[in-house]
PDB file of C-alpha atoms in Angstrom:
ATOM      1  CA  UNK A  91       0.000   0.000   0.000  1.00 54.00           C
ATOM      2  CA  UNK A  92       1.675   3.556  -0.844  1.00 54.00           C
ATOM      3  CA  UNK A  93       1.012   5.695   2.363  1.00 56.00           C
ATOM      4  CA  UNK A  94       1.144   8.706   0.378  1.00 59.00           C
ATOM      5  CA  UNK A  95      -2.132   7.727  -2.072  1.00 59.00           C
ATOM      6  CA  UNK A  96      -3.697   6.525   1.052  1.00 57.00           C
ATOM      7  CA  UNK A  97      -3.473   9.652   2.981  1.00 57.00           C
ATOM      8  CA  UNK A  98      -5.051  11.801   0.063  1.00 63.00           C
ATOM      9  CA  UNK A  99      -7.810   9.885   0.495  1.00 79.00           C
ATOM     10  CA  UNK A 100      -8.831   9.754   4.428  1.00 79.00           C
ATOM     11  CA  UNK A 101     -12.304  10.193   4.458  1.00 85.00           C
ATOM     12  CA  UNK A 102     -14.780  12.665   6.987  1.00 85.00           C
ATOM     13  CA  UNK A 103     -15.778   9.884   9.525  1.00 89.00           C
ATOM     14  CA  UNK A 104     -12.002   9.030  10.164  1.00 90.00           C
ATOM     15  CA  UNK A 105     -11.170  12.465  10.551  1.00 90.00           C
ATOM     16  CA  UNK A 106     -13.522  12.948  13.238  1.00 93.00           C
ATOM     17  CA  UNK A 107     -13.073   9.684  15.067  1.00 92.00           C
ATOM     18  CA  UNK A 108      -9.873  10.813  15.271  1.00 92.00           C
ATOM     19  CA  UNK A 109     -10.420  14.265  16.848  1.00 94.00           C
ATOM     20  CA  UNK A 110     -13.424  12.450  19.209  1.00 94.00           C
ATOM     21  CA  UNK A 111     -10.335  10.191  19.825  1.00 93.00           C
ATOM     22  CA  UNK A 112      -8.223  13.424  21.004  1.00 93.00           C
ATOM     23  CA  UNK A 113     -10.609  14.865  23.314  1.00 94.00           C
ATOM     24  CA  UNK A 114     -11.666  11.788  24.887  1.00 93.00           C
ATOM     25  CA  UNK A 115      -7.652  11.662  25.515  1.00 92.00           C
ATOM     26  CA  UNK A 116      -7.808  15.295  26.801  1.00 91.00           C
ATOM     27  CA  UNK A 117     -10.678  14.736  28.845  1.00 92.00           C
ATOM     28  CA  UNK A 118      -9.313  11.579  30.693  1.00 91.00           C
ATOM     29  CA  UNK A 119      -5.711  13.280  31.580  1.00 88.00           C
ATOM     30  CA  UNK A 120      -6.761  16.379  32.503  1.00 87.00           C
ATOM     31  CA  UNK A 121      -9.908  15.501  34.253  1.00 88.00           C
ATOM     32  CA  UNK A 122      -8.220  13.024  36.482  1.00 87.00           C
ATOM     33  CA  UNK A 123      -5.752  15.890  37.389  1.00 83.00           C
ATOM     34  CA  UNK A 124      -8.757  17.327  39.280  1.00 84.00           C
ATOM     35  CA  UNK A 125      -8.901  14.643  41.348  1.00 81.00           C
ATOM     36  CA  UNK A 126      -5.383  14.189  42.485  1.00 76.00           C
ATOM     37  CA  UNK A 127      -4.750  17.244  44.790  1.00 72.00           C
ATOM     38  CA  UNK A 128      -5.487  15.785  48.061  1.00 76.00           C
ATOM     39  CA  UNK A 129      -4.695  11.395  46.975  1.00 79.00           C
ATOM     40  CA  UNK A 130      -1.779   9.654  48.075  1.00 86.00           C
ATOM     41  CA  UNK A 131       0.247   9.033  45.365  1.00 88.00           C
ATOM     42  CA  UNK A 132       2.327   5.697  45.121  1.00 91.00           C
ATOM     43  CA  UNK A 133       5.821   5.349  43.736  1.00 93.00           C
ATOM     44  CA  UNK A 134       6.431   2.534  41.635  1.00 93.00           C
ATOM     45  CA  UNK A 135       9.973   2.281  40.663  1.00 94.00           C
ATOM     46  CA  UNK A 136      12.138  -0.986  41.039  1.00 94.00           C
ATOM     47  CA  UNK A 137      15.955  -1.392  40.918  1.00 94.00           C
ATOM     48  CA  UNK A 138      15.459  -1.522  36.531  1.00 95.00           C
ATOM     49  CA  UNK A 139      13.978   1.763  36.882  1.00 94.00           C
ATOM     50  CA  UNK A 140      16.243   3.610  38.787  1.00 93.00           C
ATOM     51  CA  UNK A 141      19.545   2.312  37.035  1.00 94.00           C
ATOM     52  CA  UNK A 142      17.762   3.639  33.764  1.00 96.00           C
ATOM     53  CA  UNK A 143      19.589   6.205  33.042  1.00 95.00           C
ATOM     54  CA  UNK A 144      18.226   9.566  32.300  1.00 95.00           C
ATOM     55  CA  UNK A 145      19.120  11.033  28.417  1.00 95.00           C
ATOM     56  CA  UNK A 146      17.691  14.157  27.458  1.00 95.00           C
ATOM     57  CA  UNK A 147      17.576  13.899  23.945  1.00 96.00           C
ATOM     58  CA  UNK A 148      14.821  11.344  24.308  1.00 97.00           C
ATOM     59  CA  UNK A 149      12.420  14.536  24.989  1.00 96.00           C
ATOM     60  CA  UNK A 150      12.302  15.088  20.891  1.00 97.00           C
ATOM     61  CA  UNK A 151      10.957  11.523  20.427  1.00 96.00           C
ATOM     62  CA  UNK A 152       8.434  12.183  23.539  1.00 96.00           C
ATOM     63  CA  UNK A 153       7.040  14.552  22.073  1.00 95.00           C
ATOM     64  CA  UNK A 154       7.303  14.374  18.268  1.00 94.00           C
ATOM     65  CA  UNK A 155       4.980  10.815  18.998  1.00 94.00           C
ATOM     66  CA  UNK A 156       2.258  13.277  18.294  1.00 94.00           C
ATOM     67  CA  UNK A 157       2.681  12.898  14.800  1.00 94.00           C
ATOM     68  CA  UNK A 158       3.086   9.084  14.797  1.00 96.00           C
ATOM     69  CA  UNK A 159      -0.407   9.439  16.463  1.00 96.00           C
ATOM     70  CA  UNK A 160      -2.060  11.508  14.051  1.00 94.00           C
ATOM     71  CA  UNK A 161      -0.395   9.844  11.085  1.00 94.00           C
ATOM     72  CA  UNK A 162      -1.338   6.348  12.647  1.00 96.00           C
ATOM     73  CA  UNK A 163      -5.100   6.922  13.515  1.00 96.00           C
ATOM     74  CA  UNK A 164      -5.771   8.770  10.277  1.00 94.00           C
ATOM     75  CA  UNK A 165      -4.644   5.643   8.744  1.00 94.00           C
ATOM     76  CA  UNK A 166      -6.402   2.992  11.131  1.00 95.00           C
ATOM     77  CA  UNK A 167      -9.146   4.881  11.299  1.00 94.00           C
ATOM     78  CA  UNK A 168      -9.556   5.318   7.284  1.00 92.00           C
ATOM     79  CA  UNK A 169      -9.167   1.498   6.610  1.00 92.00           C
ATOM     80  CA  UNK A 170     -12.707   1.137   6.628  1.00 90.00           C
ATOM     81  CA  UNK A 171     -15.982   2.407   8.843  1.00 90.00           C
ATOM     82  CA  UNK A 172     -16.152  -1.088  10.352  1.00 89.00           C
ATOM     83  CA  UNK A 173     -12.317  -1.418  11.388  1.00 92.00           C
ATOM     84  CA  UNK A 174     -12.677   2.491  12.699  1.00 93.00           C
ATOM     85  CA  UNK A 175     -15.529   1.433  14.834  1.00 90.00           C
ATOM     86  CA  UNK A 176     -13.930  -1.401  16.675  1.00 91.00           C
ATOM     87  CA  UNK A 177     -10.674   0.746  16.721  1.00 95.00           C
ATOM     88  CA  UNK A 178     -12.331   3.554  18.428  1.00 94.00           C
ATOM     89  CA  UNK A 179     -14.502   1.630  20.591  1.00 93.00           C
ATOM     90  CA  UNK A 180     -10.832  -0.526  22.129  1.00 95.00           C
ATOM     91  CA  UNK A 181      -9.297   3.439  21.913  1.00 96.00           C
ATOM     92  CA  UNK A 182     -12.353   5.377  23.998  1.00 95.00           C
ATOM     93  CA  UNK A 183     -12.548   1.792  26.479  1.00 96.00           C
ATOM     94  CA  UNK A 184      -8.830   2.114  27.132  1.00 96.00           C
ATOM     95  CA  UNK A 185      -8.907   5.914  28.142  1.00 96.00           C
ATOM     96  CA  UNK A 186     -11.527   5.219  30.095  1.00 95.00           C
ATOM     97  CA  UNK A 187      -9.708   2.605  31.965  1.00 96.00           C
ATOM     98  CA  UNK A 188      -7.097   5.091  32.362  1.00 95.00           C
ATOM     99  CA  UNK A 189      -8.685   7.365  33.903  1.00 94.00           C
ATOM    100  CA  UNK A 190     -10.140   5.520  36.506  1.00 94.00           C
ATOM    101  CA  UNK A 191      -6.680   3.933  37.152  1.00 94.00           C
ATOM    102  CA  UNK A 192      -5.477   7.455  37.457  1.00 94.00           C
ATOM    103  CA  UNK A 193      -7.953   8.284  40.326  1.00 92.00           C
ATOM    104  CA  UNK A 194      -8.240   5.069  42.391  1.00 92.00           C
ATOM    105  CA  UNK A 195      -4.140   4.435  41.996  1.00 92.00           C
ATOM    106  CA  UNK A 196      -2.577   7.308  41.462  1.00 92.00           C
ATOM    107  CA  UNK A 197       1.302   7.019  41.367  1.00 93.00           C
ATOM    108  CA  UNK A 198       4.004   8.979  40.837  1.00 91.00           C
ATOM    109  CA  UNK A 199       7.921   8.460  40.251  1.00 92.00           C
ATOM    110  CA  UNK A 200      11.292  10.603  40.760  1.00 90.00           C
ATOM    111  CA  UNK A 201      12.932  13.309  38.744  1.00 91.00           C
ATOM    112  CA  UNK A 202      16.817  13.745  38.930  1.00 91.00           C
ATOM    113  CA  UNK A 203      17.996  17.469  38.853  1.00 89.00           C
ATOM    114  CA  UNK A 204      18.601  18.702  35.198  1.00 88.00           C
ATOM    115  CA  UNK A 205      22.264  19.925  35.070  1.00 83.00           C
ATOM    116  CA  UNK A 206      22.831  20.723  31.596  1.00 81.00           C
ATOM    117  CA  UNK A 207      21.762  23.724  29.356  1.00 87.00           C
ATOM    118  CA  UNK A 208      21.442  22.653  26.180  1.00 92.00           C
ATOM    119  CA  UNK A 209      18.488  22.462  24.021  1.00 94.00           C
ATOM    120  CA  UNK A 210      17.039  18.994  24.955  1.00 95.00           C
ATOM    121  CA  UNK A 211      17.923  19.713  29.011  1.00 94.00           C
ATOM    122  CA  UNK A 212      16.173  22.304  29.158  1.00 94.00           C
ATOM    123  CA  UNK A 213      13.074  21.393  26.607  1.00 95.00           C
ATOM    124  CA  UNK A 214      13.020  18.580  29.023  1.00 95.00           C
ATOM    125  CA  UNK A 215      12.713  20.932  31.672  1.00 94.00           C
ATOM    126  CA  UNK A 216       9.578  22.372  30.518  1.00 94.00           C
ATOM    127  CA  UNK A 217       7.764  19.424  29.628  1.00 94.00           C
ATOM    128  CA  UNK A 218       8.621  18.156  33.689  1.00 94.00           C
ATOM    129  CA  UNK A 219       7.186  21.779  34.462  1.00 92.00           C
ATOM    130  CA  UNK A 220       4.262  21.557  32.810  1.00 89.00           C
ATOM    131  CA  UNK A 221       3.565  18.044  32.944  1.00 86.00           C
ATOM    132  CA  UNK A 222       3.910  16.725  37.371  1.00 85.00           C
ATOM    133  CA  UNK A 223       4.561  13.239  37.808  1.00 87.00           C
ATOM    134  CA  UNK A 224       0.920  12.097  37.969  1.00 89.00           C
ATOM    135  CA  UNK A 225      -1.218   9.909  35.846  1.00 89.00           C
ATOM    136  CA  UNK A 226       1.058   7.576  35.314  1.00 94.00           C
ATOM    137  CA  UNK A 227       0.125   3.790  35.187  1.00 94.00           C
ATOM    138  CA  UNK A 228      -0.424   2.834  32.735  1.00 96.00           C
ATOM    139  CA  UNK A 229       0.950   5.507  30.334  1.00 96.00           C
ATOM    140  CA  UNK A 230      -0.910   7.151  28.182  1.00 95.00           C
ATOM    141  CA  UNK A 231       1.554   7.911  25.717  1.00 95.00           C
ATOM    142  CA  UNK A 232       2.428   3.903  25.783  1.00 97.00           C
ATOM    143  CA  UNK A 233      -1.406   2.948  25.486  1.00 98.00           C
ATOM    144  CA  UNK A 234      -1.890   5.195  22.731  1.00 97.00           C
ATOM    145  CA  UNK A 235       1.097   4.519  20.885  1.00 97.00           C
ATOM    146  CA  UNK A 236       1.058   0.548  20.857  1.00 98.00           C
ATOM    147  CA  UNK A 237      -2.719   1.445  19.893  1.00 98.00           C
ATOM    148  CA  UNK A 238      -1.349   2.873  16.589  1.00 97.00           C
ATOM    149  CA  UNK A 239       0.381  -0.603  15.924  1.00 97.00           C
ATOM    150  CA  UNK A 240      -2.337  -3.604  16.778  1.00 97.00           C
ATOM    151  CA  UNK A 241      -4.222  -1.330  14.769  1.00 96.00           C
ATOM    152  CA  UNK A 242      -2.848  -1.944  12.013  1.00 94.00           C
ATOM    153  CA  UNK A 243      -0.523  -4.909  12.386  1.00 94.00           C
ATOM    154  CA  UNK A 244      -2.968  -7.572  10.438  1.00 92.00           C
ATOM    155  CA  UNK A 245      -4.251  -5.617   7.928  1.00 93.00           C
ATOM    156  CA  UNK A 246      -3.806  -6.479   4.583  1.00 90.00           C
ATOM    157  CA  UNK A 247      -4.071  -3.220   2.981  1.00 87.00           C
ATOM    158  CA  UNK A 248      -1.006  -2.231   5.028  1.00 92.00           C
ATOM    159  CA  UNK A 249       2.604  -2.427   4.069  1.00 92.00           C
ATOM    160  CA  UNK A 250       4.530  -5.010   5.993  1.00 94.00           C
ATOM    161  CA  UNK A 251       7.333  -2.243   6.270  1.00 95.00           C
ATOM    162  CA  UNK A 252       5.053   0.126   7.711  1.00 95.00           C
ATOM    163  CA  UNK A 253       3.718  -2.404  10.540  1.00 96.00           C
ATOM    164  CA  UNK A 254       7.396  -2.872  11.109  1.00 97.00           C
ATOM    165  CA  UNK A 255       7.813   0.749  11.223  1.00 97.00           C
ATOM    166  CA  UNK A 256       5.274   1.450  13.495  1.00 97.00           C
ATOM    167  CA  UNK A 257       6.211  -1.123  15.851  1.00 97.00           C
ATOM    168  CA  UNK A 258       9.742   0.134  16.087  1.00 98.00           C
ATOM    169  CA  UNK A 259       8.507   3.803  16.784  1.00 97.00           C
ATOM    170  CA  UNK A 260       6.258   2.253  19.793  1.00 98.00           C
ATOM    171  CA  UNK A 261       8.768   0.588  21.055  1.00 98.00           C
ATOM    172  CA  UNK A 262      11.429   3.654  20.823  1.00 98.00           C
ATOM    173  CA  UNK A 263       8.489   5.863  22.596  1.00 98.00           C
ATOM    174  CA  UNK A 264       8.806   3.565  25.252  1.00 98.00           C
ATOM    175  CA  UNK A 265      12.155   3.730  25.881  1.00 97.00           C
ATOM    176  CA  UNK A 266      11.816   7.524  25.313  1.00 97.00           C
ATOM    177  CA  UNK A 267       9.300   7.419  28.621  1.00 97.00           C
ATOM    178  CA  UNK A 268      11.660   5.975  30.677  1.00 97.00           C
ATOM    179  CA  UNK A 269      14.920   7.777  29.493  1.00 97.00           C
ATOM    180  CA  UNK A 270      12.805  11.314  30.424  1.00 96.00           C
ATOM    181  CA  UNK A 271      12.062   9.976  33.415  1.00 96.00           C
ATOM    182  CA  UNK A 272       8.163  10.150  32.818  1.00 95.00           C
ATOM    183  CA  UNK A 273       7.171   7.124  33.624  1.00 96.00           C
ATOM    184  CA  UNK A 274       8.713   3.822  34.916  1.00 96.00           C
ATOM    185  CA  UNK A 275       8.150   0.501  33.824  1.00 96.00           C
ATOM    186  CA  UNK A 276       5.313  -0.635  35.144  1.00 97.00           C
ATOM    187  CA  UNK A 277       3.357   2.202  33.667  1.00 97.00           C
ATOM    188  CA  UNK A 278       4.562   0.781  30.258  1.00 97.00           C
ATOM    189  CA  UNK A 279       3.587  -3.034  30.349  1.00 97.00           C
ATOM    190  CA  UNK A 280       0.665  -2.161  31.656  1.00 97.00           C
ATOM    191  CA  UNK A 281      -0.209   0.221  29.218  1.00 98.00           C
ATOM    192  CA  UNK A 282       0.597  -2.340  26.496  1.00 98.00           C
ATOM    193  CA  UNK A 283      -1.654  -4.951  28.478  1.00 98.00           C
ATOM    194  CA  UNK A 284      -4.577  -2.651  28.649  1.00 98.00           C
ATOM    195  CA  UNK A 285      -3.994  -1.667  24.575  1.00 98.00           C
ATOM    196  CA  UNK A 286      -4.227  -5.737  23.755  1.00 97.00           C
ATOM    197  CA  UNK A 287      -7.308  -6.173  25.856  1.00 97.00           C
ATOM    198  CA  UNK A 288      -9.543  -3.677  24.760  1.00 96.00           C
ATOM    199  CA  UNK A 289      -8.232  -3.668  21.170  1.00 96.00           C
ATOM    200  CA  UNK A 290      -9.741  -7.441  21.823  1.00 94.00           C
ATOM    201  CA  UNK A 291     -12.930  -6.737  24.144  1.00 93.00           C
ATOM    202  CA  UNK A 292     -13.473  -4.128  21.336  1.00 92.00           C
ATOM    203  CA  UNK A 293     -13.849  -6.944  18.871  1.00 88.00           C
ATOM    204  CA  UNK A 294     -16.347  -8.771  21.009  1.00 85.00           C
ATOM    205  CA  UNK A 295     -18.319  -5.766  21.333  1.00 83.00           C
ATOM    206  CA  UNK A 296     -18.703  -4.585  17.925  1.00 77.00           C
ATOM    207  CA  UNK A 297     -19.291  -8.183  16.541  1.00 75.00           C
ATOM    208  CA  UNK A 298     -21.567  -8.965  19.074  1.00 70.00           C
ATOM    209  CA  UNK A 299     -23.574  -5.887  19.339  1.00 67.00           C
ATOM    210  CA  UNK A 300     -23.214  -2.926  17.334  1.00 58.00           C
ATOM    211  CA  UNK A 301     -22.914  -4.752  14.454  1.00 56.00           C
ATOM    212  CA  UNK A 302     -25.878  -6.279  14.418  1.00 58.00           C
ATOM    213  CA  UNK A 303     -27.346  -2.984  15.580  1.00 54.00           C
ATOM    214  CA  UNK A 304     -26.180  -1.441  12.616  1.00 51.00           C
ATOM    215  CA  UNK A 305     -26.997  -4.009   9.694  1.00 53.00           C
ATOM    216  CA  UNK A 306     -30.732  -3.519  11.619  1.00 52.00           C
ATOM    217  CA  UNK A 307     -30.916   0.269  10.253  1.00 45.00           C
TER     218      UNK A 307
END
């Protein structure tokens, strides 16, 4: 499949799942934020997480992922109305979940001091002063992003390079979590746990219900 052809032609419904898809993910991070002033917050780190060592430069691939996202859900979502429904339904479930994992176990990890001044230090910087250490398990960013591979990983209009692709990005956001010292490990295997399940409950729910609800109409 070219990429390019297939991204001139994303249709209206996938365009909008996608930016339903965005502020179901705003809604769920910043509305558990609300919640968190007065929790106790649990930190989660093992040995593994502290010996990981903390690399700056990681920040660009933390936060260029946006575009992997976009790119990635344009093109899940665009495969067809039926694979954007059960898509959508495992994405909305699993931010959901999130959410209420962010209020009923909130944790939180440590930050080293920042010593350097270069770009990436103190980009870094910002993002830790914008962003505290809350909402963390599972990760969002680790949800989402292994979201934007199962989605597409057995579908036959798809490149095998690009599921490859988009596999290796996942996996180098993950590292890019823990090398910024946003989240720790835990947050990221369960995130990837969580993305399998619903991407699978998702399946069971469509086929079983709003499929049928559909073909009704």
């Amino acid at each position: 499949m070219n990429i390019n052809k297939f991204m001139r032609k994303i249709n209206f419904y996938a365009i909008l799942a996608v930016i339903i898809a965005f502020c179901v993910q705003m809604l769920t991070y910043w509305g558990a934020k609300l919640f968190q002033n007065n929790l106790v917050h649990y930190n989660l780190e093992t040995a593994f997480d502290k010996a990981f060592p903390l690399i700056p430069e990681f920040v660009i691939i933390y936060m260029g992922c946006y575009f992997f996202w976009i790119v990635n859900y344009l093109i899940i979502a665009n495969i067809s109305r039926e694979h954007c429904n059960r898509f959508m339904i495992g994405d909305w479930l699993g931010k959901i979940l999130c959410f209420v994992f962010f209020v009923t176990l909130p944790t939180t990890n440590f930050r080293p001091e920042l010593a350097g001044n270069d770009f990436c230090s103190l980009a870094l910087q910002k993002v830790w002063d914008a962003d505290s250490p809350y909402n963390l398990l599972p990760s969002a960013h680790c949800f989402i992003s292994w979201m934007c591979f199962i989605g597409l990983r057995r579908q036959e209009k798809i490149s095998l390079w690009y599921k490859i692709f988009s596999c290796f990005i996942a996996i180098l956001i993950f590292i890019s979590v823990m090398a910024t010292k946003q989240h720790v490990a835990l947050d990221i295997f369960s995130a990837v746990i969580l993305a399998e399940f619903c991407y699978w409950i998702s399946g069971k729910i469509y086929n079983g219900l709003l499929k049928k609800v559909v073909e009704k109409q």
